[in-house]
Structures are given as C-alpha cells and as structure tokens.
Coordinates of C-alpha atoms and ligand atoms in Angstrom, one line a residue:
M21 CA 0.6 -31.5 -41.6
K22 CA -2.0 -29.5 -43.6
V23 CA -4.7 -28.2 -41.4
S24 CA -8.1 -26.9 -42.4
F25 CA -11.4 -25.8 -40.9
P26 CA -14.9 -24.9 -42.1
N27 CA -15.9 -21.5 -43.3
M28 CA -17.6 -18.9 -41.1
G29 CA -17.5 -15.7 -43.1
F30 CA -14.8 -13.1 -42.1
N31 CA -13.5 -15.4 -39.4
R32 CA -11.4 -17.5 -41.8
V33 CA -8.8 -14.8 -41.2
G34 CA -8.6 -15.5 -37.5
F35 CA -8.7 -19.3 -37.8
K36 CA -5.9 -19.2 -40.4
T37 CA -3.6 -17.2 -38.1
F38 CA -4.5 -19.4 -35.2
F39 CA -3.1 -22.5 -36.9
E40 CA -0.3 -20.8 -38.6
C41 CA 1.0 -19.7 -35.2
M42 CA 1.3 -23.4 -34.3
G43 CA 3.6 -23.8 -37.3
A44 CA 1.1 -25.8 -39.3
E45 CA 0.5 -25.4 -43.0
V46 CA -3.0 -24.1 -43.4
I47 CA -5.3 -24.9 -46.2
V48 CA -8.1 -22.4 -46.3
P49 CA -11.2 -23.8 -47.9
E50 CA -12.6 -21.9 -50.8
P51 CA -15.4 -19.6 -49.7
T52 CA -18.6 -21.6 -49.5
N53 CA -20.1 -21.7 -52.9
R54 CA -22.7 -23.5 -55.1
N55 CA -20.5 -26.5 -55.7
T56 CA -19.4 -27.1 -52.1
L57 CA -23.0 -26.7 -50.9
K58 CA -24.2 -29.1 -53.6
F59 CA -21.8 -31.7 -52.4
G60 CA -22.9 -31.2 -48.7
V61 CA -26.6 -31.4 -49.6
K62 CA -26.1 -34.5 -51.7
H63 CA -24.2 -36.5 -49.1
S64 CA -25.9 -35.4 -45.8
P65 CA -29.0 -36.9 -44.2
E66 CA -31.9 -34.9 -45.6
F67 CA -33.2 -33.5 -42.4
V68 CA -29.9 -32.6 -40.7
C69 CA -29.3 -28.9 -40.0
F70 CA -28.2 -26.7 -42.9
P71 CA -24.8 -25.7 -41.3
F72 CA -23.9 -29.4 -41.3
K73 CA -24.4 -29.6 -45.0
A74 CA -22.5 -26.4 -45.7
T75 CA -19.5 -27.3 -43.6
L76 CA -19.4 -30.9 -45.0
G77 CA -18.9 -29.2 -48.4
D78 CA -16.1 -27.0 -47.0
F79 CA -14.3 -30.1 -45.7
K80 CA -14.5 -31.9 -49.0
N81 CA -13.1 -28.8 -50.7
A82 CA -10.2 -28.6 -48.2
L83 CA -9.4 -32.4 -48.6
D84 CA -9.4 -31.9 -52.4
Q85 CA -6.8 -29.1 -51.9
G86 CA -4.6 -31.5 -49.9
A87 CA -5.6 -31.0 -46.3
D88 CA -4.9 -34.0 -44.0
T89 CA -6.2 -32.5 -40.7
L90 CA -9.7 -31.1 -40.3
V91 CA -10.5 -29.2 -37.1
M92 CA -14.2 -29.1 -36.2
A93 CA -15.7 -27.6 -33.0
I94 CA -17.8 -29.9 -30.9
D95 CA -20.0 -29.4 -27.9
C96 CA -21.9 -31.5 -25.5
G97 CA -24.9 -29.2 -25.8
P98 CA -28.5 -30.0 -26.1
C99 CA -28.8 -29.9 -29.9
R100 CA -27.3 -31.7 -32.8
F101 CA -24.1 -29.7 -33.1
G102 CA -22.2 -32.2 -30.9
F103 CA -22.6 -34.9 -33.5
Y104 CA -21.4 -32.9 -36.6
A105 CA -17.7 -33.9 -36.4
S106 CA -18.2 -37.6 -36.0
V107 CA -20.9 -38.0 -38.6
Q108 CA -19.1 -35.8 -41.1
E109 CA -16.0 -37.9 -40.6
R110 CA -17.9 -41.1 -41.2
I111 CA -19.5 -39.7 -44.4
L112 CA -16.2 -38.5 -45.8
R113 CA -14.5 -41.8 -45.1
D114 CA -17.4 -43.7 -46.8
L115 CA -16.9 -41.5 -49.8
G116 CA -13.3 -42.6 -50.1
Y117 CA -11.4 -39.9 -48.2
K118 CA -9.4 -42.2 -46.0
D119 CA -6.2 -40.2 -45.5
F120 CA -7.1 -37.5 -43.0
R121 CA -7.7 -36.9 -39.3
M122 CA -10.8 -35.2 -37.9
V123 CA -9.7 -33.2 -34.8
P124 CA -12.6 -32.3 -32.5
L125 CA -12.2 -28.9 -30.8
D126 CA -14.1 -29.0 -27.5
Q127 CA -15.9 -25.6 -27.2
A128 CA -18.3 -26.5 -24.3
D129 CA -16.3 -24.5 -21.8
L130 CA -13.0 -22.9 -22.8
L131 CA -12.0 -22.5 -19.2
E132 CA -11.8 -26.3 -19.0
F133 CA -8.9 -26.0 -21.4
K134 CA -9.6 -29.2 -23.3
W135 CA -9.0 -27.2 -26.5
V136 CA -5.3 -26.8 -25.6
K137 CA -4.8 -30.5 -26.3
T138 CA -6.4 -30.1 -29.7
L139 CA -4.2 -27.1 -30.4
F140 CA -1.1 -29.2 -29.5
T141 CA -2.1 -31.9 -32.0
T142 CA -1.9 -29.3 -34.8
S143 CA 1.6 -28.2 -33.8
A144 CA 4.5 -28.8 -36.1
Q145 CA 6.9 -28.8 -33.2
K146 CA 6.6 -31.1 -30.2
D147 CA 9.1 -29.4 -27.9
L148 CA 9.0 -26.4 -25.6
K149 CA 8.5 -24.0 -28.5
M150 CA 5.0 -25.6 -28.9
Y151 CA 3.9 -23.8 -25.6
A152 CA 5.2 -20.4 -26.8
N153 CA 3.4 -21.0 -30.2
A154 CA 0.2 -21.9 -28.4
A155 CA 0.3 -18.7 -26.3
K156 CA 1.0 -16.6 -29.5
A157 CA -1.9 -18.4 -31.3
V158 CA -4.4 -17.6 -28.6
I159 CA -3.3 -13.9 -28.4
F160 CA -3.4 -13.4 -32.2
L161 CA -6.8 -15.2 -32.5
L162 CA -8.3 -12.9 -29.8
K163 CA -6.8 -9.8 -31.3
K164 CA -7.8 -10.6 -34.8
S165 CA -11.3 -11.8 -33.9
K166 CA -11.8 -8.5 -32.0
L167 CA -10.7 -6.5 -35.1
L168 CA -13.0 -8.6 -37.3
E169 CA -15.8 -7.7 -35.0
D170 CA -14.9 -4.0 -35.3
I171 CA -14.9 -4.3 -39.1
Q172 CA -18.3 -5.9 -38.9
T173 CA -19.6 -3.1 -36.6
A174 CA -18.3 -0.4 -39.0
E175 CA -19.6 -2.2 -42.0
G176 CA -23.1 -2.4 -40.5
I177 CA -23.1 1.4 -39.9
F178 CA -21.3 2.8 -42.9
R179 CA -23.2 1.0 -45.6
A180 CA -26.4 2.8 -44.7
Y181 CA -24.6 6.1 -45.4
E182 CA -22.6 5.3 -48.5
Q183 CA -23.1 7.4 -51.6
N184 CA -21.9 4.9 -54.1
Q185 CA -23.3 1.4 -53.7
G186 CA -20.5 -1.1 -53.2
D187 CA -18.0 1.2 -51.5
T188 CA -18.4 -0.4 -48.1
T189 CA -18.0 -3.9 -49.5
S190 CA -14.7 -2.8 -51.2
V191 CA -13.4 -1.2 -48.0
V192 CA -14.3 -4.4 -46.0
D193 CA -12.6 -6.6 -48.6
E194 CA -9.5 -4.4 -48.5
L195 CA -9.4 -4.4 -44.7
L196 CA -9.7 -8.2 -44.5
K197 CA -6.8 -8.6 -46.9
K198 CA -4.7 -6.2 -44.8
L199 CA -5.7 -7.9 -41.5
D200 CA -4.8 -11.3 -43.0
E201 CA -1.3 -9.9 -43.9
T202 CA -0.8 -8.3 -40.5
N203 CA 1.2 -10.7 -38.4
S204 CA 2.9 -8.6 -35.7
L205 CA 1.5 -7.5 -32.4
N206 CA 2.4 -3.9 -33.1
G207 CA 0.6 -4.0 -36.4
L208 CA -2.5 -5.4 -34.7
R209 CA -2.4 -2.7 -32.0
Q210 CA -2.5 -0.1 -34.8
F211 CA -5.1 -1.8 -36.8
R212 CA -8.2 -0.1 -35.3
S213 CA -6.9 3.2 -36.6
V214 CA -6.5 1.6 -40.0
I215 CA -10.1 0.5 -40.0
K216 CA -11.3 4.0 -39.1
E217 CA -9.0 5.6 -41.7
E218 CA -10.2 3.4 -44.5
F219 CA -13.9 3.9 -43.6
S220 CA -13.4 7.7 -43.2
K221 CA -12.2 7.9 -46.8
M222 CA -15.7 6.8 -48.0
D223 CA -18.0 9.3 -49.7
I224 CA -21.0 9.3 -47.3
D225 CA -24.2 11.3 -46.9
K226 CA -24.3 12.5 -43.3
K227 CA -27.8 13.9 -43.5
R228 CA -29.4 10.4 -43.7
K229 CA -31.3 9.1 -40.8
P230 CA -31.2 5.3 -41.5
L231 CA -33.5 2.8 -40.0
R232 CA -31.8 0.8 -37.2
V233 CA -32.2 -3.0 -37.4
G234 CA -30.9 -5.6 -35.0
L235 CA -29.8 -8.9 -36.6
S236 CA -29.3 -12.1 -34.7
G237 CA -29.8 -15.9 -35.0
E238 CA -28.0 -19.2 -35.2
I239 CA -24.2 -18.5 -35.3
H240 CA -23.2 -20.2 -38.6
I241 CA -26.1 -18.8 -40.5
T242 CA -25.5 -15.4 -39.1
L243 CA -21.8 -15.3 -39.8
E244 CA -21.5 -17.0 -43.1
P245 CA -22.7 -14.7 -45.9
Y246 CA -23.1 -17.4 -48.6
V247 CA -25.7 -19.3 -46.6
N248 CA -27.6 -16.3 -45.4
L249 CA -27.7 -14.9 -49.0
D250 CA -25.6 -11.9 -47.8
I251 CA -28.5 -10.5 -45.8
R252 CA -26.3 -7.9 -44.1
R253 CA -25.3 -6.4 -47.4
K254 CA -28.8 -6.4 -48.8
L255 CA -30.2 -4.8 -45.8
G256 CA -27.5 -2.1 -45.8
E257 CA -28.1 -1.4 -49.4
L258 CA -31.8 -0.8 -48.6
G259 CA -30.6 2.0 -46.3
C260 CA -30.6 0.3 -42.9
E261 CA -28.0 0.4 -40.2
V262 CA -27.3 -3.2 -39.3
H263 CA -26.5 -3.9 -35.6
Q264 CA -25.1 -7.4 -35.0
S265 CA -23.3 -8.2 -31.8
L266 CA -22.9 -11.9 -32.7
S267 CA -19.3 -12.5 -33.8
L268 CA -16.5 -15.0 -33.3
Y269 CA -15.0 -12.7 -30.6
D270 CA -18.4 -12.5 -28.9
W271 CA -18.6 -16.3 -28.9
I272 CA -15.0 -16.8 -27.6
M273 CA -15.5 -14.3 -24.8
H274 CA -18.8 -16.0 -23.8
K275 CA -17.0 -19.4 -23.7
L276 CA -14.4 -17.8 -21.4
H277 CA -17.1 -16.5 -19.1
L278 CA -16.0 -12.9 -19.8
N279 CA -18.9 -11.7 -22.1
Y280 CA -20.9 -9.3 -19.9
H281 CA -23.1 -8.3 -22.8
R282 CA -24.3 -11.9 -23.2
K283 CA -24.8 -12.2 -19.4
W284 CA -27.0 -9.2 -19.7
L285 CA -29.0 -10.8 -22.5
E286 CA -29.3 -14.0 -20.4
H287 CA -30.8 -11.8 -17.6
L288 CA -33.3 -10.3 -20.0
S289 CA -34.4 -13.6 -21.4
R290 CA -34.5 -15.6 -18.2
P291 CA -38.2 -15.2 -17.5
Y292 CA -39.0 -16.9 -20.9
V293 CA -36.2 -19.5 -21.2
P294 CA -34.3 -20.1 -17.9
M295 CA -31.5 -22.1 -19.4
D296 CA -29.4 -22.7 -22.5
I297 CA -31.4 -25.0 -24.8
G298 CA -28.9 -24.9 -27.7
G299 CA -28.2 -22.6 -30.6
E300 CA -28.6 -18.9 -29.8
C301 CA -32.1 -19.1 -28.4
V302 CA -31.5 -17.5 -25.1
W303 CA -29.4 -14.6 -26.6
V304 CA -31.8 -14.0 -29.5
L305 CA -34.6 -13.4 -27.0
G306 CA -32.3 -11.1 -25.0
E307 CA -31.2 -9.2 -28.1
Y308 CA -34.9 -8.7 -29.2
I309 CA -35.7 -7.2 -25.8
Y310 CA -32.5 -5.2 -25.7
K311 CA -33.0 -3.7 -29.1
A312 CA -36.7 -3.0 -28.4
K313 CA -35.8 -1.1 -25.3
A314 CA -33.1 0.8 -27.1
G315 CA -35.6 2.2 -29.6
F316 CA -34.7 0.2 -32.7
D317 CA -36.9 0.2 -35.8
G318 CA -36.9 -3.5 -36.5
F319 CA -35.3 -6.9 -35.8
I320 CA -34.3 -9.8 -38.0
H321 CA -34.1 -13.4 -36.7
Q322 CA -32.3 -15.9 -39.0
Y323 CA -31.8 -19.6 -38.5
P324 CA -31.4 -22.9 -40.4
F325 CA -34.6 -24.7 -41.4
T326 CA -35.3 -27.4 -38.8
C327 CA -33.2 -25.7 -36.1
M328 CA -35.1 -26.6 -32.9
P329 CA -33.6 -24.0 -30.5
E330 CA -34.1 -21.1 -32.9
V331 CA -37.7 -22.2 -33.8
T332 CA -38.3 -22.1 -30.0
A333 CA -37.0 -18.6 -29.9
R334 CA -39.2 -17.6 -32.8
T335 CA -42.3 -19.0 -31.1
I336 CA -41.6 -17.2 -27.8
I337 CA -41.1 -13.9 -29.7
T338 CA -44.2 -14.3 -31.8
N339 CA -46.5 -15.4 -29.0
K340 CA -45.2 -13.3 -26.1
L341 CA -42.4 -10.7 -26.7
K342 CA -43.9 -9.1 -29.8
Q343 CA -47.0 -8.1 -27.9
M344 CA -45.0 -6.8 -25.0
Y345 CA -42.3 -4.9 -26.9
D346 CA -44.0 -4.2 -30.2
L347 CA -40.7 -4.2 -32.2
P348 CA -41.3 -5.3 -35.8
I349 CA -39.6 -8.5 -36.6
I350 CA -39.1 -10.7 -39.6
Y351 CA -37.9 -14.3 -39.7
F352 CA -35.7 -16.0 -42.3
S353 CA -35.3 -19.7 -42.3
F354 CA -32.5 -20.7 -44.6
D355 CA -31.7 -24.0 -46.4
E356 CA -30.5 -25.0 -49.8
Q357 CA -33.8 -24.0 -51.3
S358 CA -33.6 -20.4 -50.2
G359 CA -33.6 -17.9 -53.1
V360 CA -32.3 -14.3 -53.2
E361 CA -35.3 -12.7 -54.9
G362 CA -37.8 -14.0 -52.4
M363 CA -35.6 -12.7 -49.6
R364 CA -35.2 -9.3 -51.3
T365 CA -38.9 -8.9 -51.7
R366 CA -39.6 -9.7 -48.1
L367 CA -36.8 -7.4 -47.0
E368 CA -38.2 -4.5 -49.1
A369 CA -41.6 -5.0 -47.6
F370 CA -40.1 -5.0 -44.1
V371 CA -38.3 -1.8 -44.7
D372 CA -41.5 -0.2 -45.9
L373 CA -43.2 -1.3 -42.8
M374 CA -40.4 0.1 -40.5
E375 CA -40.5 3.4 -42.4
G376 CA -44.3 3.6 -42.0
R377 CA -43.9 2.9 -38.3
R378 CA -41.3 5.5 -37.8
E379 CA -43.4 8.0 -39.7
K380 CA -46.4 7.2 -37.5
L381 CA -44.4 7.5 -34.3
K382 CA -42.8 10.7 -35.7
K383 CA -39.5 10.1 -34.0
H384 CA -35.9 9.2 -34.7
E385 CA -34.5 9.2 -31.3
K386 CA -30.8 8.8 -30.5
L387 CA -29.9 5.4 -29.1
P388 CA -29.3 5.6 -25.3
G389 CA -25.8 6.6 -24.4
E390 CA -25.0 3.3 -22.8
Y391 CA -25.9 1.4 -26.0
G392 CA -23.0 -0.1 -27.9
N393 CA -19.2 -0.4 -27.3
N394 CA -16.5 2.2 -27.7
F395 CA -15.8 1.4 -31.3
Y396 CA -19.5 1.7 -32.2
H397 CA -19.5 5.2 -30.7
E398 CA -16.4 6.1 -32.7
C399 CA -18.0 4.9 -35.9
I400 CA -21.2 6.9 -35.1
K401 CA -19.1 10.0 -34.6
L402 CA -17.5 9.5 -38.0
V403 CA -20.8 9.2 -39.9
Q404 CA -22.6 12.0 -38.0
I405 CA -19.8 14.5 -37.3
G406 CA -16.8 13.4 -39.4
Ligands
LIG18 S1 -28.2 -24.8 -33.2 FE1 -29.7 -25.4 -34.7 S2 -28.6 -25.6 -36.6 FE2 -27.1 -25.6 -35.0 S3 -26.8 -27.7 -34.5 FE3 -28.3 -27.0 -33.1 S4 -30.3 -27.6 -34.1 FE4 -28.7 -27.6 -35.7

C-alpha cells in the first residue's frame, strides 16, 4: 500500500510520520507548484474553491509517483469542503486514474473516533500490532504538529529581526529536515531545545521594534505557502513580526475539544456570528478582536476567491468591527490568477500605513503578559534579551 495526502505547508512532516507509523509506504507529493496547480485548475469546475484545485493537483502528482491510497479529510460542515474527496475521486477516475482508493478521513468531531477506522485501513498489519501502531501514530502526529507550530511561531518573530535576509528561511528548512528525521520519543522531547538553539545562532538586530501583524484566514490558504504566495515570508522581510495561531496542531486540538484559545475566540465573536458557518469565519473574527485588544499594529485576512464563510467574515469586519476596534486590516483573496508583484505592492503600502499609525499614536507598547503561549514568550526573550 502506498499512501499519500494533499499538501498543507510544513505539515507534510506530520502527515508523513502519521502514516509511516501505521507501517504504510508513504508517497509525499511534490510541494505544490505551477504544474500541479495548472492540472488542478484545468480539471476542476471553474467556480469551485481554490484549495480544491490545488489539492487535486497534489493528488495527481502523488498518483504519478505510484500512490494507490489517497487520504482526504472530509466534513459534514456547512460549506463545500465536505464534497472535495468524492468529486476529486470522480474527476481523477474520469481522467483515467482507475487504480487507487480514496480514503475519506472524517474530521467533523475527532472525539467520535470515526478517523480510527480510516487509520486502520492504511495499516500494513491487520493484527494486534495495528492498535499499538495507531497509538504511536497519534502520539507522534500530536508531538510533531506541536513542534511544527513552535517552528512557525519562532519563524514569525525571528524574521523581523534577522540581519541577513534569508537566514530565518534557512533555519526553518533545516529544522523541518531534522524534525522529519527525528523518529524517537526522546528525540521529539528534546526538539524544542533544538529549535531554540538553531534560532539563537542567527545574527539578529535586537534594537528593532517591528510592527506586529496578526495573520489569519481559511486554513489551506493560510498554511500552504505556494497558494498564499508565501505571504508570511514577504511580510517578515518587510520587517513585521507575524503572529499566526492557526496551525495543524491548533486544528487538531480544536477538533478534540481541547483548544481553549479557540473557545476564547468563539466567545469574542459570538455577538456577530453565533455559530460555525464553515471555514474559519468565527475564529477570524475572534482573532481580529483579540489582536486589536492586545495592541497590534495590523491584521491580514486571507482566503480563497469565492469562499463564502471568509467573505462573510470580511463583511462583518469591514462593516462593524473595524469601526469598533480601529485595527488596520488588509484582505487577500487568492486564486490561480493572483500575482506576487500586486501582493507585494499592497503589502508595502499596508506597512507604510501601519508605521504612520504607530508614529501618530507614538507608542510601541509591550503585548499584555497573558498574550501568547510559553514558547512565544521564550522566543521573545531570545530576540529581546538573548
Ligand atoms: S472554507 Fe471556503 S474554501 Fe474551504 S471549502 Fe468552504 S467555501 Fe471552500
């Protein structure tokens, strides 16, 4: 059995380990690129969501590499995500890819444990060892996804202080390689120190007072750098600290009902949207309010063109929250027509606006002590004290 899955940025490292623990041979699709996207766009319904097109291209790439089992998350939620797997399967079969299985991974509520059955279908063994492997797969996925989140946190902070452009990206690439190769519990326990050690070696300018920008939006667009034109990196290179709490780990903990940060965001957004309407709408609103209250300089909301829940969030922020909280915001709607130069120009203008605002307010306050998790505070100590 050769198992594959669609790309979602860094998280390929976690998914790979997850299926390897089940004894499956894993085919990691090439990082999303021009060719895979071109295929996805050509063979998808024109007005389907952009992540559908990008992940269709990833699946074609995996099948061409020999994958025979494709795992795709499904949901019974209020938007189009629930139909991705079945429609993609139909398209691929119509195009002549007959010899594969599409395995739906039910993510609606992880505490219903429907995903366990999916996990077993990807297992090389069908005896008692399968249960031990499944437990190991879950533990390793949780640990690796948390470490990936920590790398993301450190990346968002350190890039704003780097002396030599590109150093942060090199450190991140090196850490991802190391994390991919770390397959022991002991190694994973020590890995947070490895992250701090690698970032501490960077040449940074501690005197800088970077702008602080919150970043949120639809999950695939936010986590996959090819489809968002690597917005985190561009923003960091313009001298901004990028704060993004959305990650694979954040999503898993939410689906296990253990994500208290998301519960807090739901509380903040409840007066405007009292229920989950799909995508990240509820949490984007919560993040906007949370970042505004914490004293951020700006906020970026990114989403796929035609994404109904995110467009709803945008409308509520524009018509209501912006007046109430006055946190500058810029929106990016991505699809296959999006271009880097247009995005860069808009980002530069946004950075100028945030700088002007900070100058006018004449303050660069510390974030409130309760803001951020422990690892965030450790990173801040490293860039400000050393
Ligand atoms: S969240 Fe948006 S992009 Fe994702 S499936 Fe729903 S409508 Fe499409």
